[in-house]
Amino acid sequence: MAGKPKLHYTNGRGKMESIRWLLAAAGVEFEEEFIETKEDLEKLRNDGSLLFQQVPMVEIDGMKMVQTRAILSYIAAKYNLYGKDLKERAWIDMYVEGTTDLMGMIMYLPFQPADTKEKNLALIIERVTTRYFPVYEKALKDHGHDYLVGNKLSWADIHLLEAILMAEECKPDILSAFPLLQAFKGRTSNIPTIKKFLQPGSQRKPPADEKFVAIVRKIFNI
Protein backbone atom coordinates (compact mmCIF):
# COMPACT_ATOMS: atom_id res chain seq x y z
CA MET A 1 0.00 0.00 0.00
CA ALA A 2 1.30 3.45 -0.91
CA GLY A 3 2.16 5.76 1.94
CA LYS A 4 0.52 9.10 2.63
CA PRO A 5 1.30 11.94 0.22
CA LYS A 6 4.12 14.11 1.57
CA LEU A 7 3.94 17.86 0.99
CA HIS A 8 7.11 19.96 0.82
CA TYR A 9 6.55 23.67 1.39
CA THR A 10 6.78 26.43 3.97
CA ASN A 11 4.54 26.27 7.05
CA GLY A 12 2.00 28.65 5.54
CA ARG A 13 -0.61 28.94 2.83
CA GLY A 14 0.98 30.03 -0.42
CA LYS A 15 0.52 27.83 -3.46
CA MET A 16 0.35 24.65 -1.36
CA GLU A 17 -2.84 25.61 0.45
CA SER A 18 -5.18 24.64 -2.42
CA ILE A 19 -3.41 21.26 -2.54
CA ARG A 20 -4.02 20.78 1.19
CA TRP A 21 -7.68 21.72 0.66
CA LEU A 22 -8.16 19.25 -2.20
CA LEU A 23 -6.53 16.34 -0.37
CA ALA A 24 -8.49 17.10 2.81
CA ALA A 25 -11.80 17.35 0.91
CA ALA A 26 -11.04 13.99 -0.75
CA GLY A 27 -10.52 12.51 2.72
CA VAL A 28 -6.82 11.82 2.10
CA GLU A 29 -4.43 12.05 5.04
CA PHE A 30 -1.11 13.67 4.22
CA GLU A 31 2.21 14.49 5.84
CA GLU A 32 4.10 17.75 5.61
CA GLU A 33 7.82 18.45 5.62
CA PHE A 34 8.27 22.16 6.12
CA ILE A 35 10.91 24.25 4.42
CA GLU A 36 12.06 26.50 7.25
CA THR A 37 15.40 27.78 5.97
CA LYS A 38 17.18 28.60 2.73
CA GLU A 39 19.29 25.48 3.36
CA ASP A 40 16.18 23.25 3.41
CA LEU A 41 15.24 24.57 -0.02
CA GLU A 42 18.77 24.16 -1.38
CA LYS A 43 18.85 20.55 -0.17
CA LEU A 44 15.71 19.75 -2.18
CA ARG A 45 17.18 21.49 -5.21
CA ASN A 46 20.53 19.76 -4.92
CA ASP A 47 19.17 16.24 -4.50
CA GLY A 48 17.19 16.54 -7.74
CA SER A 49 13.74 16.50 -6.10
CA LEU A 50 12.54 19.68 -7.80
CA LEU A 51 12.07 19.39 -11.55
CA PHE A 52 12.19 23.16 -12.08
CA GLN A 53 13.97 24.08 -8.82
CA GLN A 54 10.64 25.28 -7.38
CA VAL A 55 8.13 24.28 -4.73
CA PRO A 56 5.39 23.24 -4.01
CA MET A 57 6.45 19.61 -4.36
CA VAL A 58 4.28 16.63 -3.46
CA GLU A 59 5.49 13.05 -3.16
CA ILE A 60 2.57 10.90 -4.30
CA ASP A 61 2.26 7.48 -5.98
CA GLY A 62 6.02 7.19 -6.41
CA MET A 63 6.32 10.60 -8.09
CA LYS A 64 7.84 13.86 -6.91
CA MET A 65 5.29 16.17 -8.46
CA VAL A 66 5.88 19.89 -8.99
CA GLN A 67 3.85 22.69 -10.62
CA THR A 68 0.73 23.50 -8.62
CA ARG A 69 -1.70 23.06 -11.50
CA ALA A 70 -0.31 19.61 -12.41
CA ILE A 71 -0.49 18.45 -8.79
CA LEU A 72 -4.08 19.67 -8.37
CA SER A 73 -5.24 18.13 -11.66
CA TYR A 74 -3.73 14.78 -10.70
CA ILE A 75 -5.36 14.75 -7.25
CA ALA A 76 -8.73 15.87 -8.67
CA ALA A 77 -8.70 13.10 -11.29
CA LYS A 78 -7.43 10.43 -8.85
CA TYR A 79 -10.20 11.13 -6.33
CA ASN A 80 -13.08 11.58 -8.78
CA LEU A 81 -13.36 15.35 -8.36
CA TYR A 82 -12.75 16.23 -12.01
CA GLY A 83 -16.08 15.70 -13.79
CA LYS A 84 -17.41 12.79 -15.80
CA ASP A 85 -16.28 13.85 -19.28
CA LEU A 86 -14.16 16.37 -21.21
CA LYS A 87 -16.86 19.02 -21.26
CA GLU A 88 -17.35 18.93 -17.48
CA ARG A 89 -13.57 18.99 -17.05
CA ALA A 90 -13.38 22.11 -19.24
CA TRP A 91 -15.97 23.88 -17.06
CA ILE A 92 -14.14 22.83 -13.88
CA ASP A 93 -10.90 24.16 -15.38
CA MET A 94 -12.49 27.51 -16.25
CA TYR A 95 -14.01 27.96 -12.81
CA VAL A 96 -10.75 26.93 -11.12
CA GLU A 97 -8.67 29.32 -13.23
CA GLY A 98 -10.98 32.16 -12.16
CA THR A 99 -10.65 31.38 -8.45
CA THR A 100 -6.88 30.87 -8.90
CA ASP A 101 -6.55 34.39 -10.34
CA LEU A 102 -8.58 35.82 -7.47
CA MET A 103 -6.73 33.90 -4.74
CA GLY A 104 -3.40 34.93 -6.27
CA MET A 105 -4.31 38.59 -5.76
CA ILE A 106 -5.23 37.94 -2.13
CA MET A 107 -2.19 35.71 -1.51
CA TYR A 108 0.30 38.38 -2.56
CA LEU A 109 -1.34 41.20 -0.59
CA PRO A 110 0.73 40.66 2.62
CA PHE A 111 3.95 40.82 0.56
CA GLN A 112 3.18 44.22 -0.97
CA PRO A 113 4.57 47.55 0.31
CA ALA A 114 2.47 49.13 3.05
CA ASP A 115 1.74 52.24 0.97
CA THR A 116 0.06 50.19 -1.79
CA LYS A 117 -1.84 47.69 0.39
CA GLU A 118 -4.97 49.79 0.83
CA LYS A 119 -5.22 50.44 -2.91
CA ASN A 120 -4.68 46.75 -3.72
CA LEU A 121 -7.21 45.62 -1.11
CA ALA A 122 -9.80 47.94 -2.68
CA LEU A 123 -9.00 46.44 -6.10
CA ILE A 124 -9.44 42.89 -4.75
CA ILE A 125 -12.84 43.75 -3.25
CA GLU A 126 -13.92 45.40 -6.51
CA ARG A 127 -12.83 42.36 -8.56
CA VAL A 128 -14.49 39.90 -6.19
CA THR A 129 -17.83 41.69 -6.30
CA THR A 130 -17.92 42.67 -9.99
CA ARG A 131 -15.82 40.11 -11.89
CA TYR A 132 -15.59 36.82 -10.00
CA PHE A 133 -18.44 36.16 -7.56
CA PRO A 134 -21.18 37.23 -10.03
CA VAL A 135 -20.01 34.41 -12.35
CA TYR A 136 -20.43 31.73 -9.68
CA GLU A 137 -23.70 33.20 -8.41
CA LYS A 138 -25.09 33.10 -11.97
CA ALA A 139 -23.85 29.54 -12.54
CA LEU A 140 -25.68 28.30 -9.43
CA LYS A 141 -28.80 30.25 -10.40
CA ASP A 142 -28.87 29.12 -14.05
CA HIS A 143 -28.69 25.38 -13.42
CA GLY A 144 -30.35 25.34 -9.99
CA HIS A 145 -28.02 22.66 -8.61
CA ASP A 146 -26.05 22.54 -5.38
CA TYR A 147 -22.68 22.36 -7.13
CA LEU A 148 -21.01 24.22 -9.99
CA VAL A 149 -20.59 21.32 -12.44
CA GLY A 150 -22.66 18.16 -12.95
CA ASN A 151 -24.51 18.51 -9.63
CA LYS A 152 -21.67 16.64 -7.94
CA LEU A 153 -18.88 17.92 -5.70
CA SER A 154 -15.82 18.74 -7.79
CA TRP A 155 -12.49 20.50 -7.55
CA ALA A 156 -14.28 23.68 -8.75
CA ASP A 157 -16.50 23.73 -5.64
CA ILE A 158 -13.64 23.10 -3.22
CA HIS A 159 -11.57 25.85 -4.83
CA LEU A 160 -14.51 28.27 -4.74
CA LEU A 161 -15.11 27.68 -1.04
CA GLU A 162 -11.42 28.33 -0.34
CA ALA A 163 -11.68 31.58 -2.36
CA ILE A 164 -14.87 32.65 -0.55
CA LEU A 165 -13.24 32.23 2.86
CA MET A 166 -10.14 34.14 1.73
CA ALA A 167 -12.31 36.96 0.37
CA GLU A 168 -14.21 37.11 3.67
CA GLU A 169 -10.91 37.62 5.45
CA CYS A 170 -10.52 40.76 3.34
CA LYS A 171 -14.11 41.95 3.90
CA PRO A 172 -16.33 39.90 6.25
CA ASP A 173 -19.64 40.88 4.58
CA ILE A 174 -18.38 40.39 1.01
CA LEU A 175 -21.09 37.76 0.30
CA SER A 176 -23.95 40.08 1.27
CA ALA A 177 -25.07 40.58 -2.35
CA PHE A 178 -24.71 36.88 -3.26
CA PRO A 179 -27.42 34.78 -1.55
CA LEU A 180 -26.73 31.65 -3.58
CA LEU A 181 -23.04 31.79 -2.71
CA GLN A 182 -23.99 32.23 0.96
CA ALA A 183 -26.04 29.03 0.73
CA PHE A 184 -23.26 27.30 -1.22
CA LYS A 185 -20.76 28.23 1.50
CA GLY A 186 -23.05 26.76 4.16
CA ARG A 187 -23.54 23.50 2.24
CA THR A 188 -19.96 22.88 1.26
CA SER A 189 -18.55 23.89 4.67
CA ASN A 190 -20.64 21.10 6.19
CA ILE A 191 -19.38 18.28 3.95
CA PRO A 192 -17.78 16.05 6.63
CA THR A 193 -14.23 16.02 5.21
CA ILE A 194 -14.27 19.78 4.63
CA LYS A 195 -15.87 20.48 8.01
CA LYS A 196 -13.03 18.55 9.63
CA PHE A 197 -10.43 20.59 7.71
CA LEU A 198 -12.08 23.83 8.87
CA GLN A 199 -11.79 22.86 12.55
CA PRO A 200 -9.02 24.32 14.74
CA GLY A 201 -6.00 22.04 14.87
CA SER A 202 -6.30 20.84 11.25
CA GLN A 203 -3.53 21.21 8.65
CA ARG A 204 -5.23 24.30 7.23
CA LYS A 205 -2.92 27.30 7.52
CA PRO A 206 -3.77 30.78 8.85
CA PRO A 207 -3.47 33.98 6.80
CA ALA A 208 0.10 35.22 6.34
CA ASP A 209 1.30 37.48 9.15
CA GLU A 210 4.41 39.66 9.26
CA LYS A 211 6.50 36.89 10.81
CA PHE A 212 5.62 34.43 8.04
CA VAL A 213 6.22 37.06 5.34
CA ALA A 214 9.72 37.67 6.77
CA ILE A 215 10.51 33.92 6.79
CA VAL A 216 9.35 33.52 3.17
CA ARG A 217 11.38 36.53 2.02
CA LYS A 218 14.48 35.02 3.62
CA ILE A 219 14.02 31.51 2.20
CA PHE A 220 13.22 32.62 -1.35
CA ASN A 221 15.35 35.80 -1.49
CA ILE A 222 12.31 37.98 -2.16
mmCIF file of C-alpha atoms in Angstrom:
data_model
loop_
_atom_site.group_PDB
_atom_site.id
_atom_site.type_symbol
_atom_site.label_atom_id
_atom_site.label_comp_id
_atom_site.label_asym_id
_atom_site.label_seq_id
_atom_site.Cartn_x
_atom_site.Cartn_y
_atom_site.Cartn_z
ATOM 1 C CA MET A 1 0.000 0.000 0.000
ATOM 2 C CA ALA A 2 1.302 3.446 -0.914
ATOM 3 C CA GLY A 3 2.163 5.761 1.943
ATOM 4 C CA LYS A 4 0.523 9.099 2.633
ATOM 5 C CA PRO A 5 1.303 11.938 0.222
ATOM 6 C CA LYS A 6 4.119 14.112 1.574
ATOM 7 C CA LEU A 7 3.940 17.863 0.994
ATOM 8 C CA HIS A 8 7.113 19.962 0.825
ATOM 9 C CA TYR A 9 6.546 23.671 1.386
ATOM 10 C CA THR A 10 6.777 26.427 3.971
ATOM 11 C CA ASN A 11 4.538 26.271 7.050
ATOM 12 C CA GLY A 12 1.997 28.646 5.544
ATOM 13 C CA ARG A 13 -0.612 28.943 2.831
ATOM 14 C CA GLY A 14 0.984 30.032 -0.422
ATOM 15 C CA LYS A 15 0.522 27.828 -3.456
ATOM 16 C CA MET A 16 0.354 24.651 -1.365
ATOM 17 C CA GLU A 17 -2.839 25.611 0.446
ATOM 18 C CA SER A 18 -5.176 24.644 -2.416
ATOM 19 C CA ILE A 19 -3.414 21.258 -2.542
ATOM 20 C CA ARG A 20 -4.018 20.784 1.187
ATOM 21 C CA TRP A 21 -7.677 21.719 0.658
ATOM 22 C CA LEU A 22 -8.159 19.255 -2.196
ATOM 23 C CA LEU A 23 -6.527 16.336 -0.371
ATOM 24 C CA ALA A 24 -8.491 17.098 2.807
ATOM 25 C CA ALA A 25 -11.799 17.349 0.911
ATOM 26 C CA ALA A 26 -11.042 13.995 -0.748
ATOM 27 C CA GLY A 27 -10.522 12.511 2.724
ATOM 28 C CA VAL A 28 -6.819 11.823 2.102
ATOM 29 C CA GLU A 29 -4.432 12.048 5.037
ATOM 30 C CA PHE A 30 -1.109 13.673 4.215
ATOM 31 C CA GLU A 31 2.212 14.487 5.839
ATOM 32 C CA GLU A 32 4.103 17.753 5.614
ATOM 33 C CA GLU A 33 7.817 18.449 5.615
ATOM 34 C CA PHE A 34 8.266 22.156 6.125
ATOM 35 C CA ILE A 35 10.913 24.249 4.423
ATOM 36 C CA GLU A 36 12.057 26.501 7.251
ATOM 37 C CA THR A 37 15.398 27.783 5.971
ATOM 38 C CA LYS A 38 17.175 28.601 2.726
ATOM 39 C CA GLU A 39 19.292 25.480 3.361
ATOM 40 C CA ASP A 40 16.183 23.254 3.414
ATOM 41 C CA LEU A 41 15.235 24.566 -0.021
ATOM 42 C CA GLU A 42 18.770 24.159 -1.380
ATOM 43 C CA LYS A 43 18.854 20.551 -0.173
ATOM 44 C CA LEU A 44 15.710 19.746 -2.180
ATOM 45 C CA ARG A 45 17.180 21.495 -5.212
ATOM 46 C CA ASN A 46 20.534 19.759 -4.916
ATOM 47 C CA ASP A 47 19.174 16.241 -4.497
ATOM 48 C CA GLY A 48 17.190 16.535 -7.738
ATOM 49 C CA SER A 49 13.740 16.505 -6.096
ATOM 50 C CA LEU A 50 12.537 19.683 -7.796
ATOM 51 C CA LEU A 51 12.071 19.385 -11.547
ATOM 52 C CA PHE A 52 12.190 23.157 -12.081
ATOM 53 C CA GLN A 53 13.970 24.082 -8.821
ATOM 54 C CA GLN A 54 10.637 25.279 -7.380
ATOM 55 C CA VAL A 55 8.129 24.276 -4.728
ATOM 56 C CA PRO A 56 5.387 23.242 -4.010
ATOM 57 C CA MET A 57 6.455 19.609 -4.358
ATOM 58 C CA VAL A 58 4.284 16.629 -3.462
ATOM 59 C CA GLU A 59 5.491 13.052 -3.162
ATOM 60 C CA ILE A 60 2.567 10.898 -4.298
ATOM 61 C CA ASP A 61 2.255 7.483 -5.983
ATOM 62 C CA GLY A 62 6.021 7.188 -6.415
ATOM 63 C CA MET A 63 6.323 10.605 -8.094
ATOM 64 C CA LYS A 64 7.835 13.861 -6.908
ATOM 65 C CA MET A 65 5.288 16.166 -8.461
ATOM 66 C CA VAL A 66 5.876 19.886 -8.992
ATOM 67 C CA GLN A 67 3.853 22.691 -10.623
ATOM 68 C CA THR A 68 0.726 23.497 -8.621
ATOM 69 C CA ARG A 69 -1.701 23.059 -11.497
ATOM 70 C CA ALA A 70 -0.311 19.614 -12.413
ATOM 71 C CA ILE A 71 -0.492 18.447 -8.795
ATOM 72 C CA LEU A 72 -4.076 19.673 -8.369
ATOM 73 C CA SER A 73 -5.239 18.126 -11.664
ATOM 74 C CA TYR A 74 -3.732 14.776 -10.702
ATOM 75 C CA ILE A 75 -5.362 14.753 -7.255
ATOM 76 C CA ALA A 76 -8.732 15.872 -8.671
ATOM 77 C CA ALA A 77 -8.703 13.101 -11.286
ATOM 78 C CA LYS A 78 -7.433 10.432 -8.852
ATOM 79 C CA TYR A 79 -10.195 11.132 -6.329
ATOM 80 C CA ASN A 80 -13.077 11.578 -8.785
ATOM 81 C CA LEU A 81 -13.361 15.352 -8.358
ATOM 82 C CA TYR A 82 -12.754 16.233 -12.009
ATOM 83 C CA GLY A 83 -16.081 15.704 -13.793
ATOM 84 C CA LYS A 84 -17.408 12.789 -15.799
ATOM 85 C CA ASP A 85 -16.279 13.853 -19.282
ATOM 86 C CA LEU A 86 -14.161 16.366 -21.208
ATOM 87 C CA LYS A 87 -16.860 19.021 -21.258
ATOM 88 C CA GLU A 88 -17.350 18.926 -17.484
ATOM 89 C CA ARG A 89 -13.574 18.990 -17.047
ATOM 90 C CA ALA A 90 -13.382 22.106 -19.240
ATOM 91 C CA TRP A 91 -15.967 23.880 -17.057
ATOM 92 C CA ILE A 92 -14.144 22.832 -13.884
ATOM 93 C CA ASP A 93 -10.898 24.163 -15.382
ATOM 94 C CA MET A 94 -12.486 27.509 -16.255
ATOM 95 C CA TYR A 95 -14.008 27.959 -12.810
ATOM 96 C CA VAL A 96 -10.749 26.927 -11.121
ATOM 97 C CA GLU A 97 -8.666 29.322 -13.230
ATOM 98 C CA GLY A 98 -10.980 32.158 -12.161
ATOM 99 C CA THR A 99 -10.646 31.385 -8.454
ATOM 100 C CA THR A 100 -6.884 30.870 -8.897
ATOM 101 C CA ASP A 101 -6.553 34.387 -10.335
ATOM 102 C CA LEU A 102 -8.575 35.819 -7.466
ATOM 103 C CA MET A 103 -6.731 33.903 -4.742
ATOM 104 C CA GLY A 104 -3.402 34.929 -6.269
ATOM 105 C CA MET A 105 -4.310 38.591 -5.761
ATOM 106 C CA ILE A 106 -5.232 37.936 -2.127
ATOM 107 C CA MET A 107 -2.193 35.711 -1.514
ATOM 108 C CA TYR A 108 0.296 38.381 -2.561
ATOM 109 C CA LEU A 109 -1.339 41.202 -0.588
ATOM 110 C CA PRO A 110 0.727 40.662 2.616
ATOM 111 C CA PHE A 111 3.945 40.820 0.560
ATOM 112 C CA GLN A 112 3.179 44.219 -0.967
ATOM 113 C CA PRO A 113 4.567 47.548 0.306
ATOM 114 C CA ALA A 114 2.473 49.131 3.053
ATOM 115 C CA ASP A 115 1.742 52.238 0.972
ATOM 116 C CA THR A 116 0.060 50.188 -1.791
ATOM 117 C CA LYS A 117 -1.841 47.686 0.387
ATOM 118 C CA GLU A 118 -4.968 49.786 0.826
ATOM 119 C CA LYS A 119 -5.224 50.436 -2.910
ATOM 120 C CA ASN A 120 -4.681 46.753 -3.718
ATOM 121 C CA LEU A 121 -7.209 45.618 -1.113
ATOM 122 C CA ALA A 122 -9.799 47.937 -2.682
ATOM 123 C CA LEU A 123 -9.005 46.442 -6.104
ATOM 124 C CA ILE A 124 -9.442 42.890 -4.751
ATOM 125 C CA ILE A 125 -12.844 43.751 -3.248
ATOM 126 C CA GLU A 126 -13.916 45.401 -6.506
ATOM 127 C CA ARG A 127 -12.825 42.358 -8.563
ATOM 128 C CA VAL A 128 -14.494 39.901 -6.185
ATOM 129 C CA THR A 129 -17.827 41.695 -6.301
ATOM 130 C CA THR A 130 -17.923 42.671 -9.988
ATOM 131 C CA ARG A 131 -15.824 40.108 -11.893
ATOM 132 C CA TYR A 132 -15.593 36.820 -10.004
ATOM 133 C CA PHE A 133 -18.435 36.165 -7.564
ATOM 134 C CA PRO A 134 -21.178 37.226 -10.027
ATOM 135 C CA VAL A 135 -20.007 34.410 -12.352
ATOM 136 C CA TYR A 136 -20.425 31.733 -9.676
ATOM 137 C CA GLU A 137 -23.699 33.197 -8.406
ATOM 138 C CA LYS A 138 -25.088 33.105 -11.969
ATOM 139 C CA ALA A 139 -23.851 29.537 -12.539
ATOM 140 C CA LEU A 140 -25.675 28.302 -9.435
ATOM 141 C CA LYS A 141 -28.796 30.249 -10.398
ATOM 142 C CA ASP A 142 -28.874 29.117 -14.047
ATOM 143 C CA HIS A 143 -28.688 25.379 -13.419
ATOM 144 C CA GLY A 144 -30.345 25.337 -9.991
ATOM 145 C CA HIS A 145 -28.016 22.659 -8.613
ATOM 146 C CA ASP A 146 -26.051 22.537 -5.383
ATOM 147 C CA TYR A 147 -22.682 22.365 -7.132
ATOM 148 C CA LEU A 148 -21.012 24.219 -9.993
ATOM 149 C CA VAL A 149 -20.588 21.320 -12.437
ATOM 150 C CA GLY A 150 -22.655 18.164 -12.950
ATOM 151 C CA ASN A 151 -24.513 18.505 -9.634
ATOM 152 C CA LYS A 152 -21.670 16.643 -7.936
ATOM 153 C CA LEU A 153 -18.880 17.920 -5.704
ATOM 154 C CA SER A 154 -15.822 18.737 -7.787
ATOM 155 C CA TRP A 155 -12.493 20.501 -7.552
ATOM 156 C CA ALA A 156 -14.276 23.684 -8.750
ATOM 157 C CA ASP A 157 -16.495 23.733 -5.637
ATOM 158 C CA ILE A 158 -13.636 23.098 -3.219
ATOM 159 C CA HIS A 159 -11.565 25.854 -4.835
ATOM 160 C CA LEU A 160 -14.508 28.266 -4.743
ATOM 161 C CA LEU A 161 -15.106 27.678 -1.038
ATOM 162 C CA GLU A 162 -11.419 28.334 -0.344
ATOM 163 C CA ALA A 163 -11.678 31.584 -2.359
ATOM 164 C CA ILE A 164 -14.868 32.651 -0.548
ATOM 165 C CA LEU A 165 -13.243 32.226 2.860
ATOM 166 C CA MET A 166 -10.138 34.139 1.731
ATOM 167 C CA ALA A 167 -12.311 36.963 0.367
ATOM 168 C CA GLU A 168 -14.214 37.111 3.666
ATOM 169 C CA GLU A 169 -10.907 37.616 5.454
ATOM 170 C CA CYS A 170 -10.519 40.765 3.336
ATOM 171 C CA LYS A 171 -14.106 41.949 3.897
ATOM 172 C CA PRO A 172 -16.334 39.899 6.252
ATOM 173 C CA ASP A 173 -19.640 40.875 4.577
ATOM 174 C CA ILE A 174 -18.383 40.391 1.012
ATOM 175 C CA LEU A 175 -21.090 37.761 0.303
ATOM 176 C CA SER A 176 -23.950 40.076 1.271
ATOM 177 C CA ALA A 177 -25.074 40.582 -2.347
ATOM 178 C CA PHE A 178 -24.706 36.879 -3.257
ATOM 179 C CA PRO A 179 -27.421 34.785 -1.553
ATOM 180 C CA LEU A 180 -26.729 31.645 -3.580
ATOM 181 C CA LEU A 181 -23.039 31.785 -2.709
ATOM 182 C CA GLN A 182 -23.986 32.228 0.958
ATOM 183 C CA ALA A 183 -26.038 29.026 0.727
ATOM 184 C CA PHE A 184 -23.256 27.298 -1.219
ATOM 185 C CA LYS A 185 -20.757 28.230 1.497
ATOM 186 C CA GLY A 186 -23.047 26.761 4.156
ATOM 187 C CA ARG A 187 -23.542 23.498 2.237
ATOM 188 C CA THR A 188 -19.960 22.876 1.260
ATOM 189 C CA SER A 189 -18.555 23.889 4.669
ATOM 190 C CA ASN A 190 -20.637 21.096 6.186
ATOM 191 C CA ILE A 191 -19.382 18.278 3.953
ATOM 192 C CA PRO A 192 -17.776 16.054 6.633
ATOM 193 C CA THR A 193 -14.230 16.016 5.211
ATOM 194 C CA ILE A 194 -14.268 19.783 4.626
ATOM 195 C CA LYS A 195 -15.872 20.477 8.006
ATOM 196 C CA LYS A 196 -13.030 18.546 9.625
ATOM 197 C CA PHE A 197 -10.434 20.594 7.708
ATOM 198 C CA LEU A 198 -12.079 23.827 8.873
ATOM 199 C CA GLN A 199 -11.793 22.864 12.550
ATOM 200 C CA PRO A 200 -9.022 24.323 14.742
ATOM 201 C CA GLY A 201 -5.996 22.043 14.867
ATOM 202 C CA SER A 202 -6.296 20.839 11.253
ATOM 203 C CA GLN A 203 -3.534 21.215 8.653
ATOM 204 C CA ARG A 204 -5.226 24.304 7.230
ATOM 205 C CA LYS A 205 -2.916 27.296 7.519
ATOM 206 C CA PRO A 206 -3.766 30.778 8.854
ATOM 207 C CA PRO A 207 -3.469 33.980 6.800
ATOM 208 C CA ALA A 208 0.104 35.217 6.338
ATOM 209 C CA ASP A 209 1.299 37.481 9.147
ATOM 210 C CA GLU A 210 4.406 39.656 9.259
ATOM 211 C CA LYS A 211 6.501 36.891 10.813
ATOM 212 C CA PHE A 212 5.615 34.434 8.042
ATOM 213 C CA VAL A 213 6.224 37.056 5.342
ATOM 214 C CA ALA A 214 9.718 37.666 6.773
ATOM 215 C CA ILE A 215 10.511 33.922 6.786
ATOM 216 C CA VAL A 216 9.351 33.521 3.165
ATOM 217 C CA ARG A 217 11.378 36.533 2.024
ATOM 218 C CA LYS A 218 14.477 35.024 3.621
ATOM 219 C CA ILE A 219 14.024 31.513 2.198
ATOM 220 C CA PHE A 220 13.221 32.618 -1.347
ATOM 221 C CA ASN A 221 15.351 35.801 -1.493
ATOM 222 C CA ILE A 222 12.312 37.983 -2.165
#
